Structure formats: C-alpha cells, structure tokens
Amino acid sequence: MPQRSFGVARLAAALLAATACGGGAPAGPVSPNTSGWWRGQVVYQVFVRSFADSDGDGVGDLAGLTARLDALNDGDPATTTDLGVDAVWLMPIFDSPSYHGYDVRDYRAVNAPYGSLAALDAFVAAAHARGIKVILDMVLNHSSSQHPWFVNSQSGADAARRGWYVWSATDPGWPSPLAGAPPWRPAATGWYYAVFSGTMPDLNLAEPAVEAELVDVMNGWLARGVDGFRLDAVRYLFASGPQPAQQRDQPEAHAFLRRVRAALHRDHPQALLVAEAWASTETVATYYGAGDEVQLAFSFDQADAIRSSLAAGASGDLQNVLLRTEAALQGKDRGFEAPFLSNHDQERVARTLAGDLPSLRLAAATLLALPGTPFVYYGEELGMQGGAAADDRNKRTPYRWDATGPGYGFTTGTPWFTAPEAAGVDLASARADPGSLWHLYRDLIALRHARPALATGEAARPAVAGGGAGAFALLRTAGGARVLFVANFAAAPAGAFTVAVAGTPTVLAAEGLAGAPAAAAGQVSIPGLAARGFAFLALE
Ligand code: CA
C-alpha cells in the first residue's frame, strides 16, 4: 500500500481537514453566485510572458501589461479605442522554473522576469482604476519539483514535509488517467504521485497543513487586492485508486473546493473561483455543487462545438451541447458557464478555422451571444493563429501590437518566441480597419454590456423552421427584455427561416442579413442569411 496516500489513512485525513480549513478557523457560509461581480462581464485571458515587454529583454512583464491596459479598457465608457473587457485572468505569475509557470516554486513570490511584488501591486491598482478586475491562476494540484516543500519531502521518509506529497515505498503501478506516463515516479527515497509530470509532484491535499497553507496563500493575494482565482486542473486534486476514474473527479475534490470557497469567503465574500475542469459538460456541472463550490467553470464542450459546427457548416453539434448543458444545469444556474473559443492549451481558434474571417466573426458572435461569463484568449480578437500545436509555445506567442517586425510592438528586443501571422493581424492595423475582427469584438462586447438580456439573461433555444442545417437561434431574456440571436453556420447562404418566438424584431447588429426580419403569425421570420451570417435582434 502507498504510504499516507489513498486508503483509509487519507480518507481520515480528509475528514480531519474538513474541520481544519483556514488554519483551524471555522468556515462560514458562502456568498451566492448570483451576486458576483463577474456577472455580465467579459474576461480577457493574458499570458504575461507574451503580452508586452517593458524593458527590451524579449519577455513580457507586469510593467508592460500595466502600460498597455488602456487597450483592454481605459475606464471611460465613452471612448471606443479600447476592447472594453471587464477583467483579466493572468496565467501563472508566481516564481517558477518553467516558461509557462504551471509548476510553482513559491506561491508567495512574483516570477522575477515578470517583475516584483511592487510591480504586481502597481498593476492591480492600475487595473482597478479602470474598473478591470484581476484573476490569478492558482495551481493547487501540484507544485514544482523544485519547490522547497518537495525538496524537503523527497529527502527521506522522516522529512518534515514528507506528508505534503504522496509517497509509496514501492511502485503502485497505476496507469495514467490522462493517457500519459504512469503517475507514480521514482525518486531516491520512494515513489511519488505526479499525474502531469515528474517535475510537477501532486500536493497531498488531504494533509490539513497543506490545505491551510494554500488557503493562507490565496487569502494573502486577496488581501493584496486580487479579485479571484482560476483553479488549474481541479479534476485531479484527489485520487483514490488505480483506475483512471479513481484518479479524477473524486468526492474529496468537491469537499476540498467547498472548504476553500468558504474559507476565502469568510474575509473576501466576492472572491471568484473559476474552475478548469477539462471534461464533458455533465462532469463540469458537478463542480457547481450546491452553489457552494466554484462560481464559474469553463465550457469546454461548447468551445469544441462552436468550432466543429463551423467546420461542418451545420449547427447540430452546438445545438446538442446546449441541450446537454440545459439538462446538466437544470435547477442550477446557466450563469455558471464560462464560454470560450480556445485557450493556452489548445490550437488557437483562428488556426483551427484556417483564418477564415467569416467563420471567425460568427465564432465571436456566438461566444458573445451565449449565457455565462465569456472568456477571450489574448490575440483571439486579432485573429492570431500562432504556430503548429505540437509545440505548446506556438499557442502562446507574443501579442502583435503593430505591423513592424521583429518585435511587432511587443518588444524592442528579440521576442522570447514567435510564430508567423498573416499581414494585418496586429492591433494597430485592426484599429485602423473599421471592418476588422477587433472592431466586431469591441462592438459586440459593448452590445452585451448594453443589453441585460445578453449580459445576464436566461437562455432558450426556440424552434427553427427552414434555413437548412446551418440555421441556429438562441433567445436571451432578462425581465421583459429579450434579444434573439440567429445565425447560419453553413458555408453557403441560408434561405428564409422562421423562429418560434413572438415579437417585433429590431436589428441591433447583423452581418449578411438578406432583408428585414419581421413578426409573422406569432413567429419571427428571417429572410435569409449569408454564409456564416448572424444577427442580434431586440424583440418588443
Ligand atoms: Ca521584460
């Protein structure tokens, strides 16, 4: 049997931890999800290393990001030179030996190439001055193998931090739940569990001292002014046995998240937790708990379905996922969803869609029509494609601020990494072209903010008759306000179709409408849509 790991001893430790969170203080009730600041907002995901370099060393940093905040949101709703996003998620900014930072060496220190604690404070202050909230990436599942905790833990069976990781005297021989290398890794003093990589040993979250330390870390960042956390890899927080299904989505993970939420909300009731549970919509929905686990979770199936519906020229995949999502969140809350198109672990959506602008425009419109809190991956609004997905760095290339290489406004030096982009895929060019993808994102973010039905409303899929396989309709409703989104996912024009909802339509935004939509016999008639066309219609 593994030492201190997945048997009765670990379960007992988990039960103990249930009463020991936050260093022993009792956890109070959590704030309702529905009162959260993120409701109705749009979040922008930033890889600090690739966003803006302030000092010419080719590596993006917090000072560079701070200096460029006006491009994201200048804090003045009257101006139209900014994208208009409401919050930023910073991928890991803590001390780490890797370029990506998902193996943390010190949870309380800013990664030196990104700047100092003072630089982070200045960034948070500058963001808040513009009304931008700040979400930090928090990796609770594992640390770096270079973390002093693990260095101590692996030094021997009697080490002070031995129990902070998961050790076995012999190889338990489990297969990976990720179709990767087996998770038990050899060290001089035993075998340790590390589901992602040997350099990323899993923390023993059943150890109350580990939970208390991580809660203290998170409370420290909240006290410093950040507004929430994106929680990495929540599916893998606990494992209970050799089968892949025993190495993910364990009940202990849900209990852990409930305790963490309560422990953070005691002093910071507005702290947001958004989960990366890379799984089916049904599994993702389990992290809602009773409204007491995470407040948001990324909608991976929707991201896949938007891309595959565009690739197929038919709306069926998206319809099916939305049907499943409605069922999975029945009696819960569609505001739990965090729709997105692609993220740092995936080929960029513009590459998947081969840079086809009408497809990218419909992808953006669909993202910003869906319920929940949409996330935009930096550069998506420019149509950045990055490079071939076999190398993760190709998914995380430097932002293109202008058309002048080799730094493209990202750096005055040599970029830490780069991949080619098509001409015009840069912010300066996009701002100068009223027909650019960036302008569409900006306009639709503004529309979403202006229309409560889009920002926070309920979602339903009224029946569509005609229009072919690409036709799609989504109705958003808040109080008496209604916005109908219609689209044609096909690569060919859609003929006239009707949507089974009553009301007189007014066009708010549209591309490729064949004529004026109208009320007809208790339905809305759409006279036709161009290939990848769409329309947002207010219904009176
Ligand atoms: Ca730099």
Coordinates of C-alpha atoms and ligand atoms in Angstrom, one line a residue:
M1 CA 0.0 0.0 0.0
P2 CA 1.2 3.5 -0.7
Q3 CA 2.3 5.4 2.4
R4 CA 0.0 8.2 3.5
S5 CA -1.9 8.1 0.4
F6 CA -5.2 6.8 -0.9
G7 CA -6.5 4.4 1.6
V8 CA -8.2 4.8 4.9
A9 CA -5.5 7.0 6.2
R10 CA -6.0 9.6 3.5
L11 CA -9.8 9.5 3.9
A12 CA -9.4 10.1 7.6
A13 CA -7.1 13.0 6.9
A14 CA -9.7 14.4 4.5
L15 CA -12.3 14.2 7.2
L16 CA -10.0 15.9 9.7
A17 CA -9.3 18.6 7.1
A18 CA -13.0 19.3 6.9
T19 CA -12.8 20.8 10.3
A20 CA -9.4 22.3 9.9
C21 CA -9.6 24.7 7.0
G22 CA -8.0 28.1 7.1
G23 CA -5.7 27.2 9.9
G24 CA -8.5 26.0 12.2
A25 CA -10.9 28.9 12.0
P26 CA -14.5 27.8 11.2
A27 CA -15.6 28.4 7.6
G28 CA -18.8 30.5 7.2
P29 CA -21.4 30.4 4.5
V30 CA -20.5 31.4 1.0
S31 CA -21.8 34.4 -0.9
P32 CA -24.5 33.5 -3.6
N33 CA -23.1 33.0 -7.1
T34 CA -25.7 35.3 -8.5
S35 CA -24.4 38.4 -6.6
G36 CA -20.9 38.1 -8.1
W37 CA -19.0 40.9 -9.8
W38 CA -18.3 38.7 -12.8
R39 CA -22.0 38.5 -13.8
G40 CA -22.5 40.3 -17.1
Q41 CA -18.8 40.8 -17.6
V42 CA -16.3 39.6 -20.3
V43 CA -12.9 38.3 -19.2
Y44 CA -9.6 38.5 -21.1
Q45 CA -7.0 35.8 -20.7
V46 CA -3.4 37.0 -20.7
F47 CA -0.1 35.2 -20.8
V48 CA 2.1 37.8 -19.2
R49 CA 5.3 36.5 -20.9
S50 CA 3.7 37.2 -24.3
F51 CA 1.7 40.3 -23.8
A52 CA 4.0 43.4 -23.6
D53 CA 7.7 43.7 -22.7
S54 CA 8.7 46.9 -20.9
D55 CA 12.4 46.5 -20.8
G56 CA 13.5 45.0 -24.1
D57 CA 14.6 41.6 -22.8
G58 CA 12.1 39.9 -25.1
V59 CA 10.0 38.6 -22.2
G60 CA 6.6 40.2 -21.4
D61 CA 6.2 41.6 -17.9
L62 CA 3.8 43.2 -15.4
A63 CA 5.1 46.7 -16.2
G64 CA 4.4 46.1 -19.9
L65 CA 1.0 44.8 -19.2
T66 CA 0.2 47.8 -16.9
A67 CA 1.3 50.2 -19.6
R68 CA -1.0 48.6 -22.2
L69 CA -4.1 48.4 -20.0
D70 CA -5.8 51.2 -21.9
A71 CA -6.1 48.9 -24.9
L72 CA -8.2 46.5 -22.9
N73 CA -10.3 49.0 -21.0
D74 CA -9.4 52.7 -20.4
G75 CA -12.1 53.0 -17.8
D76 CA -14.1 55.5 -19.9
P77 CA -17.3 54.0 -21.5
A78 CA -17.5 56.9 -23.9
T79 CA -14.3 56.0 -25.8
T80 CA -14.1 53.4 -28.5
T81 CA -10.4 52.8 -28.8
D82 CA -10.4 50.0 -26.2
L83 CA -11.7 46.5 -26.4
G84 CA -14.0 47.0 -23.4
V85 CA -13.2 43.8 -21.4
D86 CA -14.0 43.9 -17.6
A87 CA -11.5 41.5 -16.1
V88 CA -8.2 39.8 -16.9
W89 CA -7.1 36.3 -16.0
L90 CA -3.3 36.2 -15.7
M91 CA -1.8 32.8 -16.4
P92 CA 0.6 31.9 -13.6
I93 CA 2.8 34.8 -12.4
F94 CA 4.4 33.1 -9.4
D95 CA 8.0 32.0 -9.1
S96 CA 8.6 29.0 -11.4
P97 CA 11.4 27.3 -13.3
S98 CA 9.3 26.9 -16.4
Y99 CA 8.4 29.4 -19.1
H100 CA 4.7 28.7 -18.6
G101 CA 4.6 28.8 -14.8
Y102 CA 2.3 25.9 -14.1
D103 CA 4.9 24.4 -11.8
V104 CA 5.1 26.9 -8.9
R105 CA 8.3 27.1 -6.8
D106 CA 7.0 29.9 -4.5
Y107 CA 3.3 30.7 -4.2
R108 CA 4.1 34.0 -2.5
A109 CA 6.6 35.4 -4.9
V110 CA 6.2 37.0 -8.3
N111 CA 8.2 35.4 -11.1
A112 CA 11.3 37.5 -11.4
P113 CA 11.2 38.1 -15.2
Y114 CA 7.6 39.4 -14.8
G115 CA 8.6 41.9 -12.1
S116 CA 8.4 42.4 -8.3
L117 CA 5.6 42.4 -5.8
A118 CA 5.5 46.2 -6.2
A119 CA 5.0 45.7 -9.9
L120 CA 2.0 43.5 -9.2
D121 CA 0.6 46.0 -6.8
A122 CA 1.0 48.7 -9.4
F123 CA -0.7 46.5 -12.0
V124 CA -3.6 45.7 -9.7
A125 CA -4.0 49.4 -8.8
A126 CA -3.9 50.5 -12.5
A127 CA -6.4 47.7 -13.4
H128 CA -8.8 48.7 -10.6
A129 CA -8.5 52.4 -11.6
R130 CA -10.0 51.4 -14.9
G131 CA -12.7 49.1 -13.4
I132 CA -10.8 46.0 -14.5
K133 CA -10.8 43.0 -12.1
V134 CA -7.8 40.7 -11.7
I135 CA -8.0 36.9 -11.6
L136 CA -4.8 35.0 -10.9
D137 CA -4.0 31.4 -12.0
M138 CA -3.7 29.2 -8.9
V139 CA -2.3 25.7 -9.3
L140 CA -3.3 23.7 -6.2
N141 CA -2.9 20.2 -7.6
H142 CA 0.8 20.2 -7.7
S143 CA 3.9 22.3 -7.1
S144 CA 7.2 22.4 -8.9
S145 CA 9.6 19.6 -8.0
Q146 CA 12.0 22.5 -7.2
H147 CA 9.6 23.9 -4.5
P148 CA 11.4 23.8 -1.1
W149 CA 8.4 21.7 0.2
F150 CA 9.2 18.9 -2.3
V151 CA 12.9 19.2 -1.9
N152 CA 12.4 18.6 1.7
S153 CA 9.7 15.9 1.2
Q154 CA 11.9 13.8 -1.1
S155 CA 14.8 13.9 1.3
G156 CA 13.6 11.0 3.3
A157 CA 10.7 9.1 4.9
D158 CA 11.1 11.1 8.1
A159 CA 11.3 14.5 6.4
A160 CA 9.2 17.3 7.9
R161 CA 7.3 17.8 4.6
R162 CA 7.1 14.1 3.7
G163 CA 3.3 14.1 4.1
W164 CA 2.9 17.2 1.9
Y165 CA 3.2 15.0 -1.1
V166 CA 2.1 11.4 -1.8
W167 CA 4.7 8.7 -1.4
S168 CA 4.9 5.0 -1.7
A169 CA 7.8 2.7 -0.8
T170 CA 7.2 0.7 -3.9
D171 CA 5.7 1.4 -7.3
P172 CA 1.9 1.0 -7.1
G173 CA 1.9 0.6 -10.9
W174 CA -1.2 2.7 -11.7
P175 CA -1.9 3.7 -15.3
S176 CA -2.3 7.4 -16.1
P177 CA -5.8 8.9 -16.1
L178 CA -4.5 11.2 -18.8
A179 CA -3.3 8.7 -21.3
G180 CA 0.2 9.8 -20.4
A181 CA 3.2 8.4 -18.5
P182 CA 2.3 6.4 -15.3
P183 CA 1.7 8.8 -12.4
W184 CA 4.0 7.2 -9.8
R185 CA 7.5 8.4 -10.4
P186 CA 10.7 7.1 -8.9
A187 CA 12.9 9.1 -6.5
A188 CA 15.8 8.1 -4.3
T189 CA 13.6 7.8 -1.3
G190 CA 10.5 6.2 -2.8
W191 CA 7.8 6.7 -5.5
Y192 CA 5.8 9.9 -5.6
Y193 CA 2.5 10.6 -7.3
A194 CA 2.7 13.2 -10.1
V195 CA -0.2 13.0 -12.5
F196 CA 1.0 15.6 -15.0
S197 CA 4.8 15.3 -15.0
G198 CA 7.7 14.2 -12.8
T199 CA 8.5 17.9 -12.4
M200 CA 5.0 18.5 -11.1
P201 CA 4.5 16.4 -7.9
D202 CA 0.9 16.3 -6.7
L203 CA 0.4 18.0 -3.3
N204 CA -1.2 15.8 -0.7
L205 CA -4.3 18.0 -0.3
A206 CA -5.7 15.5 2.3
E207 CA -3.0 16.9 4.6
P208 CA -4.7 19.6 6.7
A209 CA -1.4 21.6 6.9
V210 CA -1.2 21.8 3.1
E211 CA -4.8 23.0 2.8
A212 CA -4.3 25.6 5.4
E213 CA -1.1 26.8 3.7
L214 CA -2.8 27.1 0.3
V215 CA -5.8 28.9 1.8
D216 CA -3.4 31.3 3.5
V217 CA -1.6 31.9 0.2
M218 CA -4.9 32.7 -1.5
N219 CA -6.2 34.9 1.3
G220 CA -2.9 36.7 1.1
W221 CA -3.3 37.5 -2.6
L222 CA -7.0 38.5 -2.0
A223 CA -5.8 40.8 0.8
R224 CA -3.4 42.3 -1.7
G225 CA -6.3 43.2 -3.9
V226 CA -6.8 40.5 -6.5
D227 CA -10.4 39.6 -7.2
G228 CA -10.3 35.8 -7.7
F229 CA -8.6 32.7 -9.0
R230 CA -8.7 30.4 -12.0
L231 CA -8.1 27.0 -10.4
D232 CA -6.0 24.7 -12.6
A233 CA -6.8 21.0 -13.1
V234 CA -9.5 20.7 -10.4
R235 CA -10.4 17.2 -11.7
Y236 CA -7.1 15.8 -10.4
L237 CA -7.0 17.3 -6.9
F238 CA -7.5 13.9 -5.3
A239 CA -7.1 10.3 -6.3
S240 CA -8.3 7.2 -4.5
G241 CA -7.2 4.2 -6.5
P242 CA -5.6 2.8 -9.6
Q243 CA -8.4 3.1 -12.1
P244 CA -8.5 6.3 -14.2
A245 CA -11.9 7.0 -12.9
Q246 CA -10.5 6.8 -9.3
Q247 CA -7.8 9.4 -10.2
R248 CA -10.2 12.2 -11.2
D249 CA -13.4 14.0 -10.0
Q250 CA -13.3 12.4 -6.6
P251 CA -15.7 13.3 -3.8
E252 CA -12.8 14.6 -1.8
A253 CA -12.1 17.2 -4.5
H254 CA -15.6 18.6 -4.3
A255 CA -15.4 18.7 -0.5
F256 CA -12.0 20.4 -0.7
L257 CA -13.4 23.1 -3.1
R258 CA -16.3 23.7 -0.7
R259 CA -14.0 24.2 2.2
V260 CA -11.7 26.5 0.2
R261 CA -14.6 28.6 -1.1
A262 CA -15.9 29.0 2.5
A263 CA -12.5 29.8 3.9
L264 CA -11.9 32.5 1.3
H265 CA -15.4 34.0 1.6
R266 CA -15.1 34.5 5.3
D267 CA -13.0 37.6 4.7
H268 CA -13.4 38.0 0.9
P269 CA -17.0 37.3 0.1
Q270 CA -16.6 38.5 -3.5
A271 CA -13.7 36.2 -4.4
L272 CA -14.3 34.4 -7.6
L273 CA -13.2 30.8 -8.2
V274 CA -13.3 29.7 -11.9
A275 CA -12.5 26.0 -12.5
E276 CA -10.6 24.4 -15.2
A277 CA -12.4 21.0 -15.3
W278 CA -11.5 19.8 -18.8
A279 CA -14.3 17.4 -19.2
S280 CA -17.8 16.8 -20.6
T281 CA -20.4 19.4 -19.7
E282 CA -22.1 16.9 -17.4
T283 CA -18.9 16.5 -15.4
V284 CA -18.2 20.2 -15.4
A285 CA -21.6 20.8 -13.9
T286 CA -20.8 18.7 -10.9
Y287 CA -18.3 21.4 -9.8
Y288 CA -21.3 23.7 -9.2
G289 CA -22.0 21.6 -6.1
A290 CA -25.0 23.2 -4.3
G291 CA -23.8 26.6 -5.5
D292 CA -21.0 26.3 -3.0
E293 CA -18.1 25.0 -5.0
V294 CA -16.8 27.2 -7.9
Q295 CA -18.9 30.0 -9.2
L296 CA -17.7 29.6 -12.9
A297 CA -16.3 26.7 -14.9
F298 CA -15.0 26.7 -18.5
S299 CA -17.4 25.3 -21.1
F300 CA -15.0 23.0 -23.0
D301 CA -17.7 21.1 -24.9
Q302 CA -19.2 24.4 -26.1
A303 CA -15.8 25.6 -27.4
D304 CA -15.4 22.3 -29.3
A305 CA -18.9 22.5 -30.6
I306 CA -18.6 26.1 -31.9
R307 CA -15.5 25.1 -33.8
S308 CA -16.9 21.8 -35.1
S309 CA -20.2 23.4 -36.1
L310 CA -18.3 25.9 -38.2
A311 CA -16.1 23.3 -39.7
A312 CA -19.1 21.1 -40.5
G313 CA -21.3 24.0 -41.7
A314 CA -24.1 22.8 -39.5
S315 CA -25.4 23.9 -36.2
G316 CA -26.1 20.4 -34.9
D317 CA -23.0 20.0 -32.6
L318 CA -23.7 23.3 -30.9
Q319 CA -27.4 22.5 -30.5
N320 CA -26.6 19.1 -29.0
V321 CA -24.1 20.6 -26.5
L322 CA -26.5 23.3 -25.5
L323 CA -29.3 20.7 -25.0
R324 CA -26.9 18.7 -22.8
T325 CA -25.9 21.8 -20.9
E326 CA -29.5 22.7 -20.2
A327 CA -30.0 19.3 -18.7
A328 CA -26.8 19.3 -16.7
L329 CA -27.5 22.7 -15.2
Q330 CA -31.3 22.1 -14.7
G331 CA -32.2 23.6 -11.4
K332 CA -28.8 25.2 -11.1
D333 CA -27.7 28.3 -13.0
R334 CA -26.6 29.0 -16.6
G335 CA -24.5 31.8 -15.1
F336 CA -22.1 29.0 -14.0
E337 CA -20.9 28.8 -17.6
A338 CA -17.7 30.3 -18.8
P339 CA -17.8 30.0 -22.6
F340 CA -14.7 30.5 -24.7
L341 CA -13.3 29.6 -28.1
S342 CA -9.8 28.4 -27.3
N343 CA -7.2 28.7 -24.6
H344 CA -3.5 28.3 -24.0
D345 CA -3.7 24.5 -24.1
Q346 CA -5.5 24.4 -27.4
E347 CA -4.8 25.3 -31.0
R348 CA -6.0 28.9 -31.5
V349 CA -9.5 29.1 -32.9
A350 CA -8.2 31.2 -35.9
R351 CA -5.8 28.3 -36.8
T352 CA -8.5 25.7 -36.4
L353 CA -10.6 27.7 -38.8
A354 CA -7.7 28.4 -41.1
G355 CA -8.0 32.1 -40.7
D356 CA -11.4 32.2 -42.4
L357 CA -12.7 35.6 -41.3
P358 CA -16.5 35.0 -41.8
S359 CA -16.1 31.9 -39.6
L360 CA -14.1 33.7 -37.0
R361 CA -16.7 36.5 -37.0
L362 CA -19.5 34.1 -36.4
A363 CA -17.5 32.3 -33.7
A364 CA -17.0 35.7 -31.9
A365 CA -20.7 36.5 -32.3
T366 CA -21.7 33.1 -30.9
L367 CA -19.3 33.4 -28.0
L368 CA -20.8 36.8 -27.1
A369 CA -24.4 35.6 -27.5
L370 CA -24.1 32.7 -25.0
P371 CA -25.1 32.8 -21.3
G372 CA -22.5 33.0 -18.6
T373 CA -19.2 34.9 -18.5
P374 CA -17.3 34.7 -21.8
F375 CA -13.5 34.5 -21.8
V376 CA -11.4 35.8 -24.7
Y377 CA -7.9 34.5 -25.2
Y378 CA -5.4 37.3 -25.9
G379 CA -4.9 37.8 -29.6
E380 CA -8.2 36.0 -30.5
E381 CA -9.7 39.4 -31.2
L382 CA -7.0 39.9 -33.8
G383 CA -7.3 36.5 -35.4
M384 CA -3.9 35.4 -34.2
Q385 CA -3.2 31.8 -35.3
G386 CA 0.0 31.0 -33.5
G387 CA 2.0 28.0 -34.8
A388 CA 1.6 24.3 -35.1
A389 CA 0.0 22.9 -31.9
A390 CA 2.6 20.2 -31.4
D391 CA 4.7 22.8 -29.5
D392 CA 2.7 24.4 -26.7
R393 CA 4.7 27.6 -27.1
N394 CA 3.0 28.1 -30.5
K395 CA -0.3 28.5 -28.7
R396 CA 1.2 31.2 -26.5
T397 CA 3.1 33.5 -28.9
P398 CA 3.7 37.2 -28.3
Y399 CA 0.8 39.7 -28.9
R400 CA 1.0 41.7 -32.1
W401 CA 0.7 45.4 -31.2
D402 CA 1.8 46.7 -34.6
A403 CA 3.0 45.5 -38.1
T404 CA 6.7 46.1 -37.5
G405 CA 8.8 43.1 -37.0
P406 CA 10.7 41.5 -35.4
G407 CA 9.1 42.8 -32.2
Y408 CA 5.7 43.8 -33.6
G409 CA 5.3 46.3 -30.7
F410 CA 5.6 43.5 -28.2
T411 CA 9.3 44.2 -27.5
T412 CA 12.1 46.4 -28.7
G413 CA 14.4 43.4 -28.3
T414 CA 14.1 39.8 -29.6
P415 CA 10.8 38.1 -28.7
W416 CA 11.3 35.1 -26.4
F417 CA 9.3 33.0 -29.0
T418 CA 7.5 33.8 -32.2
A419 CA 5.4 32.4 -35.0
P420 CA 4.4 34.0 -38.3
E421 CA 1.0 35.7 -38.6
A422 CA -0.9 36.9 -41.7
A423 CA -0.5 40.6 -42.7
G424 CA -2.9 42.8 -40.8
V425 CA -3.1 40.6 -37.8
D426 CA -1.9 43.2 -35.3
L427 CA -3.8 45.7 -33.1
A428 CA -2.7 48.9 -35.0
S429 CA -3.9 47.5 -38.3
A430 CA -7.1 46.2 -36.7
R431 CA -7.9 49.6 -35.1
A432 CA -7.4 51.3 -38.4
D433 CA -9.8 49.0 -40.2
P434 CA -13.5 49.5 -39.3
G435 CA -14.3 46.1 -40.7
S436 CA -11.7 44.2 -38.6
L437 CA -12.4 41.3 -36.3
W438 CA -11.2 43.5 -33.4
H439 CA -13.9 46.1 -34.2
L440 CA -16.5 43.3 -34.1
Y441 CA -15.3 42.0 -30.7
R442 CA -15.4 45.6 -29.4
D443 CA -18.9 46.3 -30.8
L444 CA -20.4 43.0 -29.5
I445 CA -18.8 43.4 -26.1
A446 CA -20.4 46.8 -25.9
L447 CA -23.7 45.4 -27.1
R448 CA -23.5 42.7 -24.5
H449 CA -22.9 45.3 -21.8
A450 CA -25.8 47.5 -23.0
R451 CA -28.4 44.7 -23.1
P452 CA -29.1 42.9 -19.8
A453 CA -30.8 40.1 -21.7
L454 CA -27.4 39.3 -23.3
A455 CA -25.3 40.1 -20.2
T456 CA -27.1 38.1 -17.6
G457 CA -30.3 36.8 -19.1
E458 CA -31.8 33.4 -19.3
A459 CA -31.1 31.3 -22.4
A460 CA -33.5 29.2 -24.5
R461 CA -33.4 27.7 -28.0
P462 CA -36.7 28.4 -29.8
A463 CA -37.5 26.0 -32.7
V464 CA -36.3 27.0 -36.1
A465 CA -38.1 26.0 -39.3
G466 CA -36.3 26.2 -42.6
G467 CA -32.9 27.7 -43.3
G468 CA -31.0 24.4 -43.7
A469 CA -28.6 22.6 -41.4
G470 CA -26.7 25.8 -40.6
A471 CA -29.6 27.7 -39.1
F472 CA -29.5 28.5 -35.4
A473 CA -31.4 30.6 -32.9
L474 CA -30.8 31.5 -29.2
L475 CA -33.2 33.6 -27.2
R476 CA -31.8 35.6 -24.2
T477 CA -34.3 37.0 -21.7
A478 CA -34.0 39.3 -18.7
G479 CA -37.2 40.5 -17.1
G480 CA -39.2 41.9 -20.1
A481 CA -36.2 42.4 -22.3
R482 CA -35.4 39.9 -25.0
V483 CA -32.6 39.5 -27.5
L484 CA -32.8 36.9 -30.3
F485 CA -29.6 35.7 -31.8
V486 CA -29.9 34.0 -35.2
A487 CA -27.0 32.6 -37.2
N488 CA -26.1 30.5 -40.3
F489 CA -23.2 28.1 -39.6
A490 CA -23.2 26.9 -43.2
A491 CA -20.6 27.9 -45.7
A492 CA -23.4 28.7 -48.2
P493 CA -26.3 31.1 -47.8
A494 CA -29.3 30.1 -45.7
G495 CA -32.8 30.7 -47.2
A496 CA -35.6 32.2 -45.3
F497 CA -36.5 30.6 -41.9
T498 CA -38.8 31.3 -39.0
V499 CA -38.1 31.2 -35.3
A500 CA -40.8 30.1 -32.9
V501 CA -40.9 33.2 -30.7
A502 CA -43.4 36.1 -30.8
G503 CA -42.3 39.7 -31.0
T504 CA -41.4 42.5 -33.3
P505 CA -37.7 42.4 -34.2
T506 CA -35.3 45.4 -34.3
V507 CA -31.8 44.7 -35.7
L508 CA -29.1 45.5 -33.1
A509 CA -26.2 44.1 -35.0
A510 CA -26.0 41.9 -38.1
E511 CA -23.9 40.6 -40.9
G512 CA -25.3 39.0 -44.0
L513 CA -29.0 39.6 -43.4
A514 CA -30.9 39.2 -46.7
G515 CA -33.5 41.7 -45.7
A516 CA -35.5 43.0 -42.7
P517 CA -36.6 40.4 -40.1
A518 CA -40.3 40.7 -39.3
A519 CA -43.0 39.4 -37.0
A520 CA -45.2 36.9 -38.8
A521 CA -48.0 34.8 -37.3
G522 CA -46.6 34.7 -33.8
Q523 CA -43.1 34.0 -35.1
V524 CA -40.1 35.9 -36.2
S525 CA -39.2 35.5 -39.9
I526 CA -35.6 35.8 -41.1
P527 CA -35.5 36.5 -44.8
G528 CA -32.2 34.7 -45.2
L529 CA -28.6 34.9 -44.0
A530 CA -25.3 34.9 -46.0
A531 CA -22.8 32.1 -45.3
R532 CA -21.7 32.5 -41.6
G533 CA -24.1 35.4 -41.3
F534 CA -25.7 36.3 -38.0
A535 CA -28.0 38.9 -36.3
F536 CA -28.8 40.1 -32.9
L537 CA -32.4 41.2 -32.7
A538 CA -34.2 43.1 -29.9
L539 CA -37.8 41.7 -29.6
E540 CA -40.5 44.1 -28.5
Ligands
CA1 CA 10.7 42.2 -19.9

